[in-house]
Coordinates of C-alpha atoms in Angstrom, one line a residue:
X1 CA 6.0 -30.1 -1.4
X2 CA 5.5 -27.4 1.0
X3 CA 1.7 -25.6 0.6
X4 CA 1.6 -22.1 -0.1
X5 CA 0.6 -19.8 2.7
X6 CA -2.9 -18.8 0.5
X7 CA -3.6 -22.5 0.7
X8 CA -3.3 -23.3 4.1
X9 CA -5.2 -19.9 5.0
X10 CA -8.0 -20.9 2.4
X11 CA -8.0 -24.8 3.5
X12 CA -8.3 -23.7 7.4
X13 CA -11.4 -20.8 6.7
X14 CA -13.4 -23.8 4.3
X15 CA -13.2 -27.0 6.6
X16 CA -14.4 -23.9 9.8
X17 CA -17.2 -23.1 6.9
X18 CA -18.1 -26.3 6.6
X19 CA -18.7 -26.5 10.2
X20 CA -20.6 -23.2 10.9
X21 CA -22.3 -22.4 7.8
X22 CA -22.7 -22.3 3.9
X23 CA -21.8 -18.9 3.2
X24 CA -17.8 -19.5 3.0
X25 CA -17.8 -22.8 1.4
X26 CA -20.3 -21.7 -1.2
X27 CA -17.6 -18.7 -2.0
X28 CA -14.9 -21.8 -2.4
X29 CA -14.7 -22.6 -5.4
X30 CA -11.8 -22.3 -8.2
X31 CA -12.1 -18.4 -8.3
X32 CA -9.7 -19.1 -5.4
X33 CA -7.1 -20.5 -7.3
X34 CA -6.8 -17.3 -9.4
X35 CA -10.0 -18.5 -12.6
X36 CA -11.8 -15.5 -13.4
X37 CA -11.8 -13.6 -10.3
X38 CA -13.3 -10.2 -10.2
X39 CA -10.7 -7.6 -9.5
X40 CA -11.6 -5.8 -5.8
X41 CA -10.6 -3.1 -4.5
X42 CA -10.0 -2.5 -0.6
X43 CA -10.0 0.5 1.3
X44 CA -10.2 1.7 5.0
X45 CA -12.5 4.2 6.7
X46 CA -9.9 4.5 9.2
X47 CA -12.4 5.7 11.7
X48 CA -11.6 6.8 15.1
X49 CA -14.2 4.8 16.8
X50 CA -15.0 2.3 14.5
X51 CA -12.2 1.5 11.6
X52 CA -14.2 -0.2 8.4
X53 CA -13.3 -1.8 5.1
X54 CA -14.7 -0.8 2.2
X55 CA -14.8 -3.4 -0.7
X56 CA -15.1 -2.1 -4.6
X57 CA -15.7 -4.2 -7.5
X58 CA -13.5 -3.1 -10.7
X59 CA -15.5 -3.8 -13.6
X60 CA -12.9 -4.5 -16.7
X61 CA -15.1 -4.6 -19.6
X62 CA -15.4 -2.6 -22.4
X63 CA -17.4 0.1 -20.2
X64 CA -15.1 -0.2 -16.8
X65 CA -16.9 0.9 -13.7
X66 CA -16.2 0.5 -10.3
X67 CA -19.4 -0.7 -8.3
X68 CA -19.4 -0.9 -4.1
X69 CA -19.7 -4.0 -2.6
X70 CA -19.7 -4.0 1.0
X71 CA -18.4 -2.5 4.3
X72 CA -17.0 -4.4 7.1
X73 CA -16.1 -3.6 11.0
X74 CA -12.5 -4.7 11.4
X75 CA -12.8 -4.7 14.6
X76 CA -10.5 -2.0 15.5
X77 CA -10.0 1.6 15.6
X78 CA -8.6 4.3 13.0
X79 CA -7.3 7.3 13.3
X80 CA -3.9 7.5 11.4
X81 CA -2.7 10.4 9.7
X82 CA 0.1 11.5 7.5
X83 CA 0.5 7.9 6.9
X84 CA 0.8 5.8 3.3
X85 CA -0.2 1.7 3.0
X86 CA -2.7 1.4 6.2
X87 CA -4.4 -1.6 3.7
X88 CA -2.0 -3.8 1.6
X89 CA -3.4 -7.3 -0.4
X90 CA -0.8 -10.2 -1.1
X91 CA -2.1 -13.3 -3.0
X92 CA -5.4 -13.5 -1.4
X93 CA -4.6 -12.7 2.4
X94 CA -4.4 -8.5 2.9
X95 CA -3.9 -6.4 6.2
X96 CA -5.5 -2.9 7.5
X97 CA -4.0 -1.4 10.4
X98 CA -5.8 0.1 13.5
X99 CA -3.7 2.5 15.0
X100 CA -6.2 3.6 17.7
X101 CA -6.6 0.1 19.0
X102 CA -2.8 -1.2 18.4
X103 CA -4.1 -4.0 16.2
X104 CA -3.7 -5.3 12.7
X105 CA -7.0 -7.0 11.2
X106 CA -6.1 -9.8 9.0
X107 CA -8.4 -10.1 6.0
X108 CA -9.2 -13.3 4.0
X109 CA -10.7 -13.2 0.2
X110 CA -12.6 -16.4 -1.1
X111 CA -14.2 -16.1 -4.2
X112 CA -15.4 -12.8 -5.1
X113 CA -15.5 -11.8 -1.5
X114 CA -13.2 -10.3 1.2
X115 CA -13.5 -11.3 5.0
X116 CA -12.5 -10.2 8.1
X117 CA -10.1 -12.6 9.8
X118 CA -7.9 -12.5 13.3
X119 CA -6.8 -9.5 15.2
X120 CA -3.1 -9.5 15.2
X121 CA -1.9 -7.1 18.3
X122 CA 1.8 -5.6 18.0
X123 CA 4.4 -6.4 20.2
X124 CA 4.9 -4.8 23.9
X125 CA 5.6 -1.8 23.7
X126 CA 4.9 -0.6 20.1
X127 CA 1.7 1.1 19.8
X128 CA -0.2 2.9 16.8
X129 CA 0.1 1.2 13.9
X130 CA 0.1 3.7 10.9
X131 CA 1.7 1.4 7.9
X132 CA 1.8 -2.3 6.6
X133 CA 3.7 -4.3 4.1
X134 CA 3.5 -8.2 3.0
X135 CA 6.9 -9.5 1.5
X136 CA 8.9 -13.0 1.7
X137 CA 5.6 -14.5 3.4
X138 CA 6.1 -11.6 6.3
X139 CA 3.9 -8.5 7.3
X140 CA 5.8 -5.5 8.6
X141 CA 3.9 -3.0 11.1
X142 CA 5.1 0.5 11.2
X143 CA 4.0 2.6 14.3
X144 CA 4.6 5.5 16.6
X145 CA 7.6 4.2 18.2
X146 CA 8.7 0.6 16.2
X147 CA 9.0 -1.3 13.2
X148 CA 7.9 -5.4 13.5
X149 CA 7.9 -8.4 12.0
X150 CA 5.1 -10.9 11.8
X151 CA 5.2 -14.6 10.3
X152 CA 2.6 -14.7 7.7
X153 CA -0.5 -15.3 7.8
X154 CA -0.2 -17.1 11.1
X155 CA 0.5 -13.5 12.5
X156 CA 3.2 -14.9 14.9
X157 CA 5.6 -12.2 16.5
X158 CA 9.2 -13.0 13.9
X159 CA 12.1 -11.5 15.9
X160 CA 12.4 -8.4 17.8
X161 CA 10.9 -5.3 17.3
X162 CA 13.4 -2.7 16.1
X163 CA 13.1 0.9 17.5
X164 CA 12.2 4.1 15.8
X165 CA 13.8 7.2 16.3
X166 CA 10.4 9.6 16.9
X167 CA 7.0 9.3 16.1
X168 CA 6.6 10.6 12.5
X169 CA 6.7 7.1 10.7
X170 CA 4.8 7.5 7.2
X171 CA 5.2 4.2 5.3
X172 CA 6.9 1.0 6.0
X173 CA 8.0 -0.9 2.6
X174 CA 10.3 -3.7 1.7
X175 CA 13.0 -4.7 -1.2
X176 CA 14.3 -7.6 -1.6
X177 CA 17.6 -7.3 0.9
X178 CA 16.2 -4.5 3.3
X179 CA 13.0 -2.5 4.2
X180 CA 12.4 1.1 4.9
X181 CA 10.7 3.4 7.1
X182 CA 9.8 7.3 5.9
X183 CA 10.3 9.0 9.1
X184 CA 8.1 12.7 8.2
X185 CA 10.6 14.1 10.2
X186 CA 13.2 14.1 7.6
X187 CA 15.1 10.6 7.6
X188 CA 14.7 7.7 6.2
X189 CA 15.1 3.7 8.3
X190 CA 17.3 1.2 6.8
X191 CA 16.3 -2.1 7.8
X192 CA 17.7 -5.5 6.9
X193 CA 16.3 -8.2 6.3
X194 CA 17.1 -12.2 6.5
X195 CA 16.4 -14.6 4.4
X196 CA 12.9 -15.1 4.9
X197 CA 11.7 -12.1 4.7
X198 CA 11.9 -11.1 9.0
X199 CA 14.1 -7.8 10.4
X200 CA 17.6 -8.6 11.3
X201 CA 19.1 -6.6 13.4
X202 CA 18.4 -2.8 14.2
X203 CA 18.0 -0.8 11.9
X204 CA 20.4 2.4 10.0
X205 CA 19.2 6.2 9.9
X206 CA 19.6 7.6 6.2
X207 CA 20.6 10.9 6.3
X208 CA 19.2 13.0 3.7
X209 CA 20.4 16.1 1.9
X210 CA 19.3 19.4 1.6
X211 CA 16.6 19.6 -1.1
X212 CA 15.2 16.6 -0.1
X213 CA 14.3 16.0 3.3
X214 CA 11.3 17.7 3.9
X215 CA 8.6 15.5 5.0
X216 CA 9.6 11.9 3.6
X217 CA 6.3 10.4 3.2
X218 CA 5.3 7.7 0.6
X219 CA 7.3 4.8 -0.8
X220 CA 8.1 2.1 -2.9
X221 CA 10.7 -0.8 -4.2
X222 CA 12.4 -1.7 -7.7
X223 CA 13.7 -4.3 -6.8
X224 CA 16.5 -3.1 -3.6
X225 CA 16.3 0.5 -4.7
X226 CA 13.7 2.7 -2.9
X227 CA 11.8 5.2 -4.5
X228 CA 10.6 7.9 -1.9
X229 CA 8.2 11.7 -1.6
X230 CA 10.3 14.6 0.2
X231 CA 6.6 15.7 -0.1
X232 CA 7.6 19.4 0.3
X233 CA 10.9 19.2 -1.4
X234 CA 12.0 20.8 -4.2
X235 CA 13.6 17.1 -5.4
X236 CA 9.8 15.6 -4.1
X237 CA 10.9 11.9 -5.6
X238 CA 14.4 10.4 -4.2
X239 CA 15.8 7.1 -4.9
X240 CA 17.8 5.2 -2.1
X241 CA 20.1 1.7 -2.9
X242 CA 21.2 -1.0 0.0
X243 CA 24.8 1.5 0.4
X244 CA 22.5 4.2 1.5
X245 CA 23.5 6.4 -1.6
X246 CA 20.5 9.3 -2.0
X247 CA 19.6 10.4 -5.8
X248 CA 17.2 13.3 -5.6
X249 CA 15.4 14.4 -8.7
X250 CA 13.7 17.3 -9.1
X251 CA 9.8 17.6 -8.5
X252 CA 6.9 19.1 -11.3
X253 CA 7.3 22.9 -11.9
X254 CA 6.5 25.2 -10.2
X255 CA 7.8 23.5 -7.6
X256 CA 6.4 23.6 -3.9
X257 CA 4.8 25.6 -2.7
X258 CA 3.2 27.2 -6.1
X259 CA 0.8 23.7 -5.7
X260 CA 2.6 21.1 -5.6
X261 CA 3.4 18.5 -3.2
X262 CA 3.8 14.9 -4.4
X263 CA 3.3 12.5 -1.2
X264 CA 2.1 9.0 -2.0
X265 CA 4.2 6.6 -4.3
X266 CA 4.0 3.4 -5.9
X267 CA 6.5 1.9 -8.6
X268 CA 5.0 1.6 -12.1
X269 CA 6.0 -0.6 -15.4
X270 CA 9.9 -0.1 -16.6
X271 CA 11.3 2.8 -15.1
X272 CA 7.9 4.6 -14.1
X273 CA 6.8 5.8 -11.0
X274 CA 3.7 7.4 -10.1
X275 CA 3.0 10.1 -7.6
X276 CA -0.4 11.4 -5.6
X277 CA 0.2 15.6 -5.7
X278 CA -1.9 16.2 -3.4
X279 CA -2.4 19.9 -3.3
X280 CA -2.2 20.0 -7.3
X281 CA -4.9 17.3 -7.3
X282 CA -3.0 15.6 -9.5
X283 CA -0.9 12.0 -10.4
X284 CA 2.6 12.6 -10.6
X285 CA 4.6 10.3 -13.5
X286 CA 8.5 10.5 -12.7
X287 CA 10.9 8.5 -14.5
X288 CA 14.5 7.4 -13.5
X289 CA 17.4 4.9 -13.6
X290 CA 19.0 3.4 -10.9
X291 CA 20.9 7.1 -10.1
X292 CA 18.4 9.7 -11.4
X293 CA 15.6 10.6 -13.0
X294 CA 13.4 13.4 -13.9
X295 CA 9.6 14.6 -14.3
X296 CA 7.6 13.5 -17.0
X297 CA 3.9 15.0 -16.6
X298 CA 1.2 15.2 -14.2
X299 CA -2.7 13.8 -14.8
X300 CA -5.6 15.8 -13.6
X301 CA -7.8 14.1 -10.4
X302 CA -11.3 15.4 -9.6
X303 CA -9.9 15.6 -5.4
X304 CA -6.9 15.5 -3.4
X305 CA -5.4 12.2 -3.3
X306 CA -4.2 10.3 -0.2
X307 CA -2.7 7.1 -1.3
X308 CA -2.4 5.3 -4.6
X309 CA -1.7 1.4 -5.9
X310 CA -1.0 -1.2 -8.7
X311 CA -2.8 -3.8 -9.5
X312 CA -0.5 -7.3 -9.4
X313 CA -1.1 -7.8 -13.2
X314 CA -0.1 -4.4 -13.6
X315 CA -2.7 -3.4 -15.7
X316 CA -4.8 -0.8 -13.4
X317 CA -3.8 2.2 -11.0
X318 CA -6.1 3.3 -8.4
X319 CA -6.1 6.3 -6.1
X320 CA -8.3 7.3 -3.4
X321 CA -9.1 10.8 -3.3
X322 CA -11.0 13.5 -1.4
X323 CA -13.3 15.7 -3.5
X324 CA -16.7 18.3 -2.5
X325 CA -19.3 15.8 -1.6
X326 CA -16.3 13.0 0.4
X327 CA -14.3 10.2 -0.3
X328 CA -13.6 8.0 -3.8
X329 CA -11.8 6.0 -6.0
X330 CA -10.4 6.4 -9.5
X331 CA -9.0 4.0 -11.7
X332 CA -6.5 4.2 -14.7
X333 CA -5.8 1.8 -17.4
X334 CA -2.1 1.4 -17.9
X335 CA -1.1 1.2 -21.1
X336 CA 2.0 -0.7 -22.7
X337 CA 3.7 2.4 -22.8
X338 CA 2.4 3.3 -18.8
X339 CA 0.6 6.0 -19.6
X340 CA -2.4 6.7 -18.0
X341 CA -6.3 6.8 -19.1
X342 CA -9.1 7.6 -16.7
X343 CA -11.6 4.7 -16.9
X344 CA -14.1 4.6 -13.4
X345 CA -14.6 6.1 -10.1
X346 CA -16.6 5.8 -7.2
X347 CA -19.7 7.4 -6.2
X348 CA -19.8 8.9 -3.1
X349 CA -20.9 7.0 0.2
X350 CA -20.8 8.7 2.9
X351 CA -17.7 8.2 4.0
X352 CA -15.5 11.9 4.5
X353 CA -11.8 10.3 3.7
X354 CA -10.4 6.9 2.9
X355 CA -7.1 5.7 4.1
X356 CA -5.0 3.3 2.6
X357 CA -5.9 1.4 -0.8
X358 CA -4.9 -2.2 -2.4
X359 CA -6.0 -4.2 -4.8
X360 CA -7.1 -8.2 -4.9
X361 CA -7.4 -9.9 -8.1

């Protein structure tokens, strides 16, 4: 039987622990194998000079509270903007991009601990990596001028890079048949994929109508239907299937721009979706079917979000947000109904803005 991807990364970062120190192998233990983890959370300073990780700890007790754990160089530089998923997590092994230094860190957890692995450089030619996604044991890099396939975790260039049509790519995602770009500039990528997970061929520009094509931003997947934020639209959620049909829906009322602009989207229980509003400070909850949908409500933040994500057991949301005093995290409970309760945030740190935000359980 074939070894999962976790296990090979895992088996090769223990037997070089064993050689240079106790630290990882101490951290080895069956916490790796899914027992009673602690649920992290990872962010990105997304620094200019400097990019960092910033590790949470999501306490799930009866009095949740979200505690910082460390911060880590990644080795890169930051400096994206207008961007959604600059850190994603997949069964133990997660990605941060570095969009100043044309370089995606690959980071390892063991235990109750997150560590910075290789430096994975894009292909020649693509530069400024603003977006990442880890599907069908593959990470996809979004940047100024390409989309690209990586073998994961070994970080081995899969295929050809496939060319973008400008520089205003906001969020790479993938289904389970294609993947999509947001281009800000008011289309959206179509990308196929083969059947492990790489990009197969070039890719298809979705035209968008009226009413929703104003700054296509954040994205997600049910399943091979994309959900994505005309951010200033009137119809700010819009769902997309593999025949490239567009579904608008209306956004919250008043619409933008009486203060609201949803922007940053990930796909919640059933037929849920929920949206960072960024100028209403706000989560967005949308419903829909697989042609439509509508707005449900919005719940209050304490700062303008930037991105948002689900944790895999589906359980918690968290959002990153910019307040007064800098940057934070909030986490929601989810409910069996996928509503929302407020449970913990972060104090401040320092830090002005996060960017990019994914969970590790």
């Amino acid at each position: 039987m074939q070894k999962s991807f976790v296990s090979t990364v895992v088996g090769a970062l223990f037997a070089t622990a064993l050689a240079t120190g106790p630290s990882l192998a101490a951290a080895h233990d069956d916490r790796d194998h899914g027992l009673g983890r602690a649920t992290l959370l990872v962010t990105s300073t997304n620094n200019a000079t400097s990019n960092n990780i910033v590790v949470f700890r999501l306490d799930t007790g009866a009095a949740p509270s979200l505690q910082y754990v460390t911060s880590l160089a990644t080795g890169g530089a930051g400096g994206a903007g207008g961007n959604a998923g600059l850190v994603q997590f997949h069964d133990g092994v997660g990605a941060v991009a570095n969009y100043g230094s044309n370089t995606v860190t690959q980071l390892v957890r063991l235990g109750d601990f997150v560590y910075v692995g290789r430096s994975i450089g894009l292909a020649s030619g693509c530069t400024k990596p603003v977006s990442v996604a880890l599907k069908h044991d593959h990470l996809l890099v979004a940047g100024a001028n390409c989309v690209e396939a990586h073998d994961w975790p070994s970080g081995k260039l899969d295929g050809a890079a496939v060319s973008l049509p400008n520089a205003s790519a906001a969020q790479v995602v993938a289904g389970r048949s294609w993947a999509a770009v947001t281009m800000k500039s008011g289309s959206i990528m179509q990308l196929p994929l083969n059947k492990h997970g790489a990009l197969a061929g070039t890719g298809t520009v979705v035209a968008l109508p009226a009413g929703a094509n104003d700054t296509p931003l954040g994205a997600a997947f049910w399943g091979d239907m994309l959900g994505f934020n005309p951010a200033h639209s009137p119809n700010s959620l819009a769902l997309v299937n593999s025949d490239r049909m567009v579904y608008p829906i209306a956004g919250p009322t008043p619409a933008f721009p009486n203060g609201n602009a949803p922007c940053w989207l990930v796909k919640g229980p059933g037929n849920l979706w929920y949206s960072g509003n960024t100028p209403a400070k706000a989560i967005s909850i949308f419903f829909s079917d697989g042609v439509g949908g509508s707005f449900y409500k919005s719940v209050p933040l304490p700062g303008a979000p930037t991105d948002l994500t689900i944790s895999p057991d589906g359980k918690w949301l968290a959002v990153i947000y910019t307040a007064a005093d800098g940057a934070h995290i909030a986490a929601y409970a989810i409910d069996a109904y996928g509503d929302l309760t407020p449970t913990a945030s972060t104090p401040a740190i320092g830090i002005a803005s996060f960017n990019g935000v994914a969970f590790s359980q």
